Short mmCIF file of C-alpha atoms in Angstrom, two decimals:
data_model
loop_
_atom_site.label_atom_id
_atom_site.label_comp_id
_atom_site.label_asym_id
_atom_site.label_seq_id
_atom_site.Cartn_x
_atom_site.Cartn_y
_atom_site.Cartn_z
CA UNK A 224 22.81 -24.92 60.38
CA UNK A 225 22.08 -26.19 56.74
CA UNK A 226 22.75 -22.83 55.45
CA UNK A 227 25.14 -21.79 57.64
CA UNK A 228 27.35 -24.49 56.16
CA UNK A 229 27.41 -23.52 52.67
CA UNK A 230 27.58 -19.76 52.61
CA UNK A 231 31.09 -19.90 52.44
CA UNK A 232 30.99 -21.75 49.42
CA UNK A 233 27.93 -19.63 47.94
CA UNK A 234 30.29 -16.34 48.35
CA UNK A 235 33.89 -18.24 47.43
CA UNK A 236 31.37 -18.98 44.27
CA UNK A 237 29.99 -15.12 43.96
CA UNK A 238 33.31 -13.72 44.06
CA UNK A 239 34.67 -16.46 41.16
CA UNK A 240 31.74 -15.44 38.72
CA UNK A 241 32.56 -11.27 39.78
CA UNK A 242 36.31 -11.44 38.21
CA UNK A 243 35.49 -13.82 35.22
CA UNK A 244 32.93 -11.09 34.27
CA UNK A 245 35.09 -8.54 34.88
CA UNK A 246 38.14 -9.78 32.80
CA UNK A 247 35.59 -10.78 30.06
CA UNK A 248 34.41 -6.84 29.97
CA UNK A 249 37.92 -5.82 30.70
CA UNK A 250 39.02 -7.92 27.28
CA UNK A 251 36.29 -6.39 25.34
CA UNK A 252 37.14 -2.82 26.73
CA UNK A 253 40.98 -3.41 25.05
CA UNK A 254 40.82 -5.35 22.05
CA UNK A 255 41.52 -2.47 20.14
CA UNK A 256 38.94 -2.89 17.32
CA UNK A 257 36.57 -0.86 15.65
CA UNK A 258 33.74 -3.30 16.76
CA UNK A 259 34.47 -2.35 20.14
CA UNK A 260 32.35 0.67 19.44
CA UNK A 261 29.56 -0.39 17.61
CA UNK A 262 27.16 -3.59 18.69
CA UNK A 263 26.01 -3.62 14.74
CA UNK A 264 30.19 -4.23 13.59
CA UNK A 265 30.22 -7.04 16.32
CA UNK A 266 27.24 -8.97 15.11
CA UNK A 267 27.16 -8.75 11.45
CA UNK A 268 29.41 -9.64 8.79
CA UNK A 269 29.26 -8.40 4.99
CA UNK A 270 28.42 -11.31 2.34
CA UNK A 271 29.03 -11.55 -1.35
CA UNK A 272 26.00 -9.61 -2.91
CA UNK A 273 24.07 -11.14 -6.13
CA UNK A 274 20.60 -10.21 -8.01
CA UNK A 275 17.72 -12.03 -8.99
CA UNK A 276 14.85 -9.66 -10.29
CA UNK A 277 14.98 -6.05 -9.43
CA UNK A 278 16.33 -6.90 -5.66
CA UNK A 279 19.18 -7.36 -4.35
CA UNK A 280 20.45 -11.04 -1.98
CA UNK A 281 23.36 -11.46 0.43
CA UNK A 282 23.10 -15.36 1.67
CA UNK A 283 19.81 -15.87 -0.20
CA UNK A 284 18.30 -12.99 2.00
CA UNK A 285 17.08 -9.55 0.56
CA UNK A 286 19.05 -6.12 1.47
CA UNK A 287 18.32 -2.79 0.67
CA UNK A 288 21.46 -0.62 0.36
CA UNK A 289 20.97 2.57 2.46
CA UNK A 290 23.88 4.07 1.48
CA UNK A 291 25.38 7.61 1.46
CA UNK A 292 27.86 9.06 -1.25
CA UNK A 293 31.49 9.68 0.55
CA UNK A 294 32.44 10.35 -2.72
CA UNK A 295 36.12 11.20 -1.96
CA UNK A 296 38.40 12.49 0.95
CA UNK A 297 38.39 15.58 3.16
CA UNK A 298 41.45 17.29 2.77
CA UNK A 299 42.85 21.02 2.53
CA UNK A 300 42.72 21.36 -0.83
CA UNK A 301 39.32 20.30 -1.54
CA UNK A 302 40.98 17.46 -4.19
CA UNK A 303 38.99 14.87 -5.54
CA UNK A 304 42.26 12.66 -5.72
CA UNK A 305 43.23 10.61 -2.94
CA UNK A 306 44.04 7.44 -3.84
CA UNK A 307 47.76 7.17 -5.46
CA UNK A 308 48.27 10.61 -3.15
CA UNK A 309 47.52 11.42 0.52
CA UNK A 310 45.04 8.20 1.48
CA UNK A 311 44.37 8.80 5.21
CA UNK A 312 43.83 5.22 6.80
CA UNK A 313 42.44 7.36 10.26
CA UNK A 314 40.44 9.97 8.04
CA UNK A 315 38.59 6.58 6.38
CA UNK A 316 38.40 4.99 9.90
CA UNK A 317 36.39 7.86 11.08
CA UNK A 318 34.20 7.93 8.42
CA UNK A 319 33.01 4.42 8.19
CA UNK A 320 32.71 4.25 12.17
CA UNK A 321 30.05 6.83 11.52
CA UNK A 322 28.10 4.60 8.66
CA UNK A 323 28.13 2.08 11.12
CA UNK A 324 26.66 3.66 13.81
CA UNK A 325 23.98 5.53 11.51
CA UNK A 326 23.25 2.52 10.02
CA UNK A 327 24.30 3.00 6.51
CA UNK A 328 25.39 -0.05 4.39
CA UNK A 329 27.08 1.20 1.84
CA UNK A 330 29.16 4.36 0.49
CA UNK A 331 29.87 5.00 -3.16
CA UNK A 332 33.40 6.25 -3.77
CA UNK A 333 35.05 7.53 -6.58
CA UNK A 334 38.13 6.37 -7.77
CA UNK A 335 40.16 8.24 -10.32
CA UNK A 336 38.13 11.28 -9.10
CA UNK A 337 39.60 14.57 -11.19
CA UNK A 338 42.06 12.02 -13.08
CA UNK A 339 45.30 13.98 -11.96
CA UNK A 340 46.72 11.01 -9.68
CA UNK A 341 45.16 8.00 -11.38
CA UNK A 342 45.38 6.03 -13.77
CA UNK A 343 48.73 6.97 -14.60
CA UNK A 344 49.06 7.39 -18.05
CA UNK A 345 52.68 7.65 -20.36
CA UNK A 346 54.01 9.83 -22.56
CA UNK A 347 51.64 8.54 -25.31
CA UNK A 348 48.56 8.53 -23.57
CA UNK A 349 48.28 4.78 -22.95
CA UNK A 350 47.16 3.54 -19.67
CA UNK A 351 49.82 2.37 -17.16
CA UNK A 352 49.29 -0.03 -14.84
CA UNK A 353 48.41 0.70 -11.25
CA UNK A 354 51.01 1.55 -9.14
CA UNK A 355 52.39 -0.14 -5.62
CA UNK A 356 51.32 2.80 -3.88
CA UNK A 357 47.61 2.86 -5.51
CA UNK A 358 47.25 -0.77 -5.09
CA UNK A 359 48.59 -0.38 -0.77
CA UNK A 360 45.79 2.30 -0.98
CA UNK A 361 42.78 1.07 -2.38
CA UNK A 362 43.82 -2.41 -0.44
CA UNK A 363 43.55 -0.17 2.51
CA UNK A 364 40.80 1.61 1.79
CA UNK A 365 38.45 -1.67 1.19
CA UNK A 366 39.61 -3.15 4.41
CA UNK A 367 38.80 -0.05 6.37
CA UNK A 368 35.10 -0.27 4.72
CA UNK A 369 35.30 -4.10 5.82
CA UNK A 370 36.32 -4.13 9.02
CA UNK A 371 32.93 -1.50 9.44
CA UNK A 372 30.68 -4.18 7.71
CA UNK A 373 30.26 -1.45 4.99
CA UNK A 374 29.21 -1.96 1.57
CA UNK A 375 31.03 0.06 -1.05
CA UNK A 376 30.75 0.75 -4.51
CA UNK A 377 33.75 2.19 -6.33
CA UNK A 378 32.91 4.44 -9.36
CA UNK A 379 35.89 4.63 -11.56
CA UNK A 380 35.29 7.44 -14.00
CA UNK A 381 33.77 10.67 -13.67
CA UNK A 382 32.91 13.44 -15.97
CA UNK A 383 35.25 16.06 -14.03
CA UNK A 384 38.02 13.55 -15.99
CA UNK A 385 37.10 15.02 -19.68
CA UNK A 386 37.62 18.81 -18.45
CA UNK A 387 40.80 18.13 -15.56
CA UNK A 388 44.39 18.61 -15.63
CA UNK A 389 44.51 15.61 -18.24
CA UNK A 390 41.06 16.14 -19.53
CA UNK A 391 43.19 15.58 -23.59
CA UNK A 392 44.18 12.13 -22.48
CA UNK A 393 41.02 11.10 -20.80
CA UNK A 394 38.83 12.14 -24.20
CA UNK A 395 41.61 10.27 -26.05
CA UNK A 396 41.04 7.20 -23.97
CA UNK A 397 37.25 7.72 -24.61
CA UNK A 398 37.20 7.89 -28.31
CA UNK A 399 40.58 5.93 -29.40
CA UNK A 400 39.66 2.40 -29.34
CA UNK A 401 43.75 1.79 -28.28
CA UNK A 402 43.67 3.98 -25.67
CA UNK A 403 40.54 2.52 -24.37
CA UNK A 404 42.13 -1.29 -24.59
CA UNK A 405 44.99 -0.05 -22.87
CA UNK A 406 42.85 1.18 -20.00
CA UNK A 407 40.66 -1.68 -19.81
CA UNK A 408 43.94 -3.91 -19.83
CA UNK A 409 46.32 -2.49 -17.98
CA UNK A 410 44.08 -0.73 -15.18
CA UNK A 411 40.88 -2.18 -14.96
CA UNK A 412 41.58 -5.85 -15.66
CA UNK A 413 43.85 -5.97 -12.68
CA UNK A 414 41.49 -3.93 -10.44
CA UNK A 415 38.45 -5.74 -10.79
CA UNK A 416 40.62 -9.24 -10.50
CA UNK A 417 42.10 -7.93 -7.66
CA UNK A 418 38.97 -7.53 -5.35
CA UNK A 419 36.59 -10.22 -7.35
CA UNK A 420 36.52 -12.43 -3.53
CA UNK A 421 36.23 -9.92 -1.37
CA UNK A 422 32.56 -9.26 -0.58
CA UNK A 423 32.15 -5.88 0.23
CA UNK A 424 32.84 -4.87 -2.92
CA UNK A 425 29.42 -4.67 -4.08
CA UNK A 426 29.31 -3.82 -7.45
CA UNK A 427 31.12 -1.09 -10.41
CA UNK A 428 29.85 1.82 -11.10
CA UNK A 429 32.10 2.90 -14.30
CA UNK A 430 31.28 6.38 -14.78
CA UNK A 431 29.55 9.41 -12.55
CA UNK A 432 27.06 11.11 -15.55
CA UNK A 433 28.89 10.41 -18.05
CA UNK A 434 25.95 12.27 -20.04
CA UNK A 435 28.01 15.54 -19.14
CA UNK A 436 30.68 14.26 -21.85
CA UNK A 437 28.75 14.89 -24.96
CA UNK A 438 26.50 17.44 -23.56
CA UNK A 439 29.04 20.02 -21.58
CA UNK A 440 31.20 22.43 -23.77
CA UNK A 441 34.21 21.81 -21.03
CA UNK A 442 34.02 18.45 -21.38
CA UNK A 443 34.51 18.53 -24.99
CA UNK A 444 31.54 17.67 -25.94
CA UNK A 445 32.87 14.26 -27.53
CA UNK A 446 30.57 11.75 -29.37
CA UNK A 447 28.13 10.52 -27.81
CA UNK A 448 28.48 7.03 -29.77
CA UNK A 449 32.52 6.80 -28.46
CA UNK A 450 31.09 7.54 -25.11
CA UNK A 451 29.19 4.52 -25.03
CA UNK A 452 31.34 2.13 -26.86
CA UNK A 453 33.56 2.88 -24.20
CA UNK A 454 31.46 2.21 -21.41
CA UNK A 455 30.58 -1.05 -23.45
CA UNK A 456 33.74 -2.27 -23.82
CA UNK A 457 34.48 -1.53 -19.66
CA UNK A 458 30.90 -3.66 -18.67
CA UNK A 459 32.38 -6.04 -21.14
CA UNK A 460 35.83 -6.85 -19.65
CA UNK A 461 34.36 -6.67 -16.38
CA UNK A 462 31.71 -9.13 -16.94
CA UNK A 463 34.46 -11.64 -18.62
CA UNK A 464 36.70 -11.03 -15.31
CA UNK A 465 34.81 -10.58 -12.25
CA UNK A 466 31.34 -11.74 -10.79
CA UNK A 467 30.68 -8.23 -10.01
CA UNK A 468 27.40 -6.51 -11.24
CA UNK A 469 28.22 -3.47 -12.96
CA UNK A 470 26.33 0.01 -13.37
CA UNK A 471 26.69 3.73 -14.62
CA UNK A 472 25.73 6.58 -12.57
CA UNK A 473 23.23 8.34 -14.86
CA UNK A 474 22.90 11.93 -14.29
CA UNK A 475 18.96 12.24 -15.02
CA UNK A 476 16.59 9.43 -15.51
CA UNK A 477 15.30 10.51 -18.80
CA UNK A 478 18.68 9.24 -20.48
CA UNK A 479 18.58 6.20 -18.50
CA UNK A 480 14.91 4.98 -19.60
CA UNK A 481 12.86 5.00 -22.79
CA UNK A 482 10.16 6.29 -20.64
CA UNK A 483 11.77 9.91 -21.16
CA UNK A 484 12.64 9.33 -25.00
CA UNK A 485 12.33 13.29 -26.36
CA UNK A 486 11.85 14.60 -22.60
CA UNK A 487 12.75 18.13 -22.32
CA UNK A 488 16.51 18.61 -21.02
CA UNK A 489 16.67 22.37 -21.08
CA UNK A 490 19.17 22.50 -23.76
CA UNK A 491 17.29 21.74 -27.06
CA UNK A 492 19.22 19.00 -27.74
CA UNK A 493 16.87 16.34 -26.76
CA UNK A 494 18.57 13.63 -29.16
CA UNK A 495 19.67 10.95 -26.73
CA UNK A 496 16.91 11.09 -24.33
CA UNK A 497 15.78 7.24 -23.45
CA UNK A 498 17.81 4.80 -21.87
CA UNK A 499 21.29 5.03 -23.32
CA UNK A 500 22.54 1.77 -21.26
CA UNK A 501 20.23 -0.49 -22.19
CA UNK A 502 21.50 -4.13 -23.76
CA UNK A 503 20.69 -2.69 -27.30
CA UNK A 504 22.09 0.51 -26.68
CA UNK A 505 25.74 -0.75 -25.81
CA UNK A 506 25.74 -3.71 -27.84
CA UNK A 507 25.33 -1.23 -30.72
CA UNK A 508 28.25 0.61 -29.91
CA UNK A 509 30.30 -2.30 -29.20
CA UNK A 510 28.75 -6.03 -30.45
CA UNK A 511 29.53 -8.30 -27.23
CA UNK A 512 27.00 -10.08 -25.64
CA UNK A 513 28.59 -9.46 -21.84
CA UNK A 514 28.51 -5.96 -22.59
CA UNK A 515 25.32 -4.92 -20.36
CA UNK A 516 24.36 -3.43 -16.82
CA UNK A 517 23.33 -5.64 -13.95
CA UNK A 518 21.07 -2.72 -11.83
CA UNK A 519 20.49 0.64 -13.13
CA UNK A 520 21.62 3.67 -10.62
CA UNK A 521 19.98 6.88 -11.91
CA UNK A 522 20.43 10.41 -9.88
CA UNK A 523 17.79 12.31 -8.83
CA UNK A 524 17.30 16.10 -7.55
CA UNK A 525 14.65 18.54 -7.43
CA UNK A 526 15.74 20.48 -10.22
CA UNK A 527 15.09 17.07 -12.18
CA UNK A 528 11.12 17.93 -13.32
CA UNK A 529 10.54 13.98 -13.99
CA UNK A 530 9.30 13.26 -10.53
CA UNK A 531 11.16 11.34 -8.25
CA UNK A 532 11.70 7.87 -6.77
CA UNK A 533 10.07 8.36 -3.88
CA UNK A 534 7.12 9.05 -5.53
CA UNK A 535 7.31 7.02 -9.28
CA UNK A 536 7.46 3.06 -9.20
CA UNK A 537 10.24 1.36 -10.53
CA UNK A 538 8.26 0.18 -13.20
CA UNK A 539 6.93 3.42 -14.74
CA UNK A 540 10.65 5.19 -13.89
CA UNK A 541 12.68 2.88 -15.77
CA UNK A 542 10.40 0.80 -18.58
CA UNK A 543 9.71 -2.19 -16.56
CA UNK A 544 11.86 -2.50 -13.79
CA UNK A 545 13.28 -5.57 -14.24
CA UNK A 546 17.06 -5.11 -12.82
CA UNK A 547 17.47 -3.34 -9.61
CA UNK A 548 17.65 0.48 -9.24
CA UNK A 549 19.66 1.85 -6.45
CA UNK A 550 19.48 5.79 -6.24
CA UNK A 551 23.14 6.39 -7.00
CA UNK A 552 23.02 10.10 -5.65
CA UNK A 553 20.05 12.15 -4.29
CA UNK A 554 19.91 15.42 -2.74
CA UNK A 555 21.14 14.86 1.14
CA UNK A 556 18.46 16.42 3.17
CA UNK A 557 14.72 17.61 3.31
CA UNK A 558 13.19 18.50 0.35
CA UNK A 559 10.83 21.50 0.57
CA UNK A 560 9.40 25.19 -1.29
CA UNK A 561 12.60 26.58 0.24
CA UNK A 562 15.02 23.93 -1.55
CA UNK A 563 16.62 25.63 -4.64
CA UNK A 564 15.80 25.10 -8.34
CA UNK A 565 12.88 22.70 -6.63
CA UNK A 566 11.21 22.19 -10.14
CA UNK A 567 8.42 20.11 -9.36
CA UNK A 568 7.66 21.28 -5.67
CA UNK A 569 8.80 18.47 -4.33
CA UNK A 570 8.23 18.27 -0.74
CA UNK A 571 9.82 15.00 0.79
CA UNK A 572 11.70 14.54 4.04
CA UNK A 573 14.88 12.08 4.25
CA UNK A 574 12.78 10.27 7.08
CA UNK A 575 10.68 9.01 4.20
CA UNK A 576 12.60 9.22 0.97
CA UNK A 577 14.23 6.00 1.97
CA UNK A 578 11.05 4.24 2.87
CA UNK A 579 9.09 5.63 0.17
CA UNK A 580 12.11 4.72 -2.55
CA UNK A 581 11.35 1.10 -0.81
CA UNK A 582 7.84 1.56 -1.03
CA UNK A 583 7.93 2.37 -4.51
CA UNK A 584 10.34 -1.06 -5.71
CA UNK A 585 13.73 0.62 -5.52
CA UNK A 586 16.77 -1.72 -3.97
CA UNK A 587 18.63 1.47 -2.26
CA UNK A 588 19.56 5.08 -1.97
CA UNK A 589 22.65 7.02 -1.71
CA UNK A 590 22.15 10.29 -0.99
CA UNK A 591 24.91 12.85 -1.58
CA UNK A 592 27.21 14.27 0.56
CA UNK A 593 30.79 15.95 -0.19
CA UNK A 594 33.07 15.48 2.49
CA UNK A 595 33.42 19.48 2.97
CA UNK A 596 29.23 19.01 3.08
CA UNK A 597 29.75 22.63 1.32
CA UNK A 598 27.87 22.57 -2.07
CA UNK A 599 24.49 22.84 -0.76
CA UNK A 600 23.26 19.49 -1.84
CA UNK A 601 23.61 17.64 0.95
CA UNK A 602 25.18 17.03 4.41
CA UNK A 603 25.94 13.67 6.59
CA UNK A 604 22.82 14.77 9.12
CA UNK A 605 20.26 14.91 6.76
CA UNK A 606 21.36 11.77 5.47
CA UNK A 607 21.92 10.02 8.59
CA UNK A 608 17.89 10.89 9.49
CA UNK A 609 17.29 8.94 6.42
CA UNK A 610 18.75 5.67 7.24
CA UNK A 611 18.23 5.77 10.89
CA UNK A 612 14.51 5.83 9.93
CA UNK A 613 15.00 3.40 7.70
CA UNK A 614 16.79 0.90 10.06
CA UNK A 615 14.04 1.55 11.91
CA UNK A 616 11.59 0.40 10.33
CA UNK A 617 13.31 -2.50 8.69
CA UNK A 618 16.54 -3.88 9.99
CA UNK A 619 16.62 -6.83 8.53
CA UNK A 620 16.87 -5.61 5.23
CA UNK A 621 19.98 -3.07 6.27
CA UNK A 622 21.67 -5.91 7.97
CA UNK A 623 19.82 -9.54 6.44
#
């Protein structure tokens, strides 16, 4: 009789707690946010990065960047403009949903990319400042990448500037001291202001190999000393307004370490072989204490015959390793005989290059993509087995 009593309160009860759980699930099913569709979006949020040693900390805790290269957008014209042009909020959506849900942390993206959108530059080739619809853009573009708890790390300059539709006023802004104030004033002042609280900005890289300027014939082969002075005077301004660490994208590790000094390079010009960023190196060029790098972020592929970071240690690659080295690009995929140009047989599978790259004392890898995944160095699979296995075997460093 005992239980007879209450069993109309036991299912008045059951039927309560059955629609509460289903408006809960029903509210999560139609919030309309990206989180929705990933439990790693829900549960972790981005902090501010900083360095001490050769790691990398968010919130005192160590993270290791598995990262991919976006690099730019997919579009028609295979463009390495965007920003300033056709930004496509969905395109970016897409993309970083994927990160997300393959576990990568961060995506380096160019910014200026060929130079023929931005910066804008006036009829005497000084810098303008950046426009409404660039600022809208990259403001859009950062809180895409935020609201998928990715990393990113914008890389202003590229070589592909020196030989592009304004390649002239580039080199001018390279090797005329004025023209390189006004850029650093008007553009990248404001930029690097702009986004100095907002944490998923990681970190600058200022140029993608910028090595290719005073080595390339249709890049103008400018001097290598202007080069650096104005990569010197960037890390400068950028150390003296923003808490940013700041990097260059090296294209081979034997001009980013004295390790390599008079390393073969395949041209005969072996001259500035060694590490061309080092303290001493752009002090040289330009005498300001805050002009320096905070990590290193060399590029590696197999036609590269100074082994690899997957299987060198930090601290034979680069001197000593004492700032962090995050693998700015890497070739996207397995590694094998059949891989072209593979100078030093190098046989290494994505599954490991991320965990060896750990192994060995390196902070992260990006591995290179395009978004047409159509120049045979990489595609958003291979990748993607890379930092899955990586997650795998350590998530607390993906997401501390």
């Amino acid at each position: 009789m005992k239980t007879m009593r209450h069993l109309p309160v036991l299912l008045a009860l059951l039927v309560c707690y059955a629609a509460c759980k289903k408006t809960e699930h029903t509210a999560g099913e139609n919030a309309g946010s990206p989180a929705k569709q990933s439990p790693v979006a829900r549960i972790n949020a981005v902090g501010s990065v900083s360095i001490s040693g050769n790691k990398f900390y968010v919130n005192g805790k160590q993270i290791f960047f598995n990262g991919i290269n976006t690099a730019w957008q997919k579009q028609n014209d295979y463009s390495l403009d965007f920003l300033d042009r056709n930004y496509d909020p969905n395109w970016w959506n897409a993309e970083f949903a994927r990160y997300n849900q393959n576990r990568i942390n961060l995506a380096r993206i160019w910014i200026h990319g060929s130079g023929a959108y931005s910066p804008g530059i006036d009829g005497n080739g000084y810098t303008l400042s950046p426009s409404s619809r660039f600022l809208s853009d990259m403001d859009g573009l950062v809180q895409k990448a935020k609201d998928w708890n990715i990393y990113i790390m914008p890389t202003f300059w590229s070589f592909d500037m020196a030989k592009g539709s304004k390649a002239v006023q580039f080199r001018n802004i390279i090797t005329d001291i004025n023209k390189t104030n006004s850029y650093i004033n008007n553009f990248l002042i404001p930029i690097v202001k702009r986004y100095n609280s907002v944490p998923n900005i990681m970190g600058y890289d200022l140029c993608n190999e910028p090595e290719h300027i005073w080595r390339d014939a249709d890049c103008g082969r400018l001097d290598r000393n202007k080069v650096i002075r104005f990569l010197a005077m960037c890390a400068a301004a950028i150390h003296k307004n923003s808490t940013k660490p700041v990097t260059v994208g090296s294209m081979w590790i034997c001009f980013n370490s004295d390790r390599y000094i008079g390393y073969n390079t395949y041209t005969g010009d072996n001259r500035y072989t060694g590490n061309n960023y080092s303290n001493a190196s752009l002090q040289a060029q330009f005498n300001d204490s805050q002009a320096y790098l905070d990590f290193w972020s060399p590029h590696w592929y197999a036609w590269q015959s100074s082994s690899g970071p997957f299987a060198t240690s930090i601290g034979y690659w680069l001197d000593n390793g004492n700032k962090p080295a995050l693998i700015g690009e890497t070739y996207g995929g397995n590694v094998s005989s059949s891989t072209p140009n593979n100078s030093g047989n190098y046989n290494i599978t994505m599954e490991n290059y991320y965990k060896q790259s750990y192994w060995n004392g390196y902070a992260g890898v990006c591995a290179w993509k395009n978004p047409w995944e159509n120049d045979g160095y990489g595609s958003f699979n291979g990748i993607a087995a890379g930092t899955n296995a990586f997650y795998t075997a350590y998530p607390a460093l993906v997401y501390p």
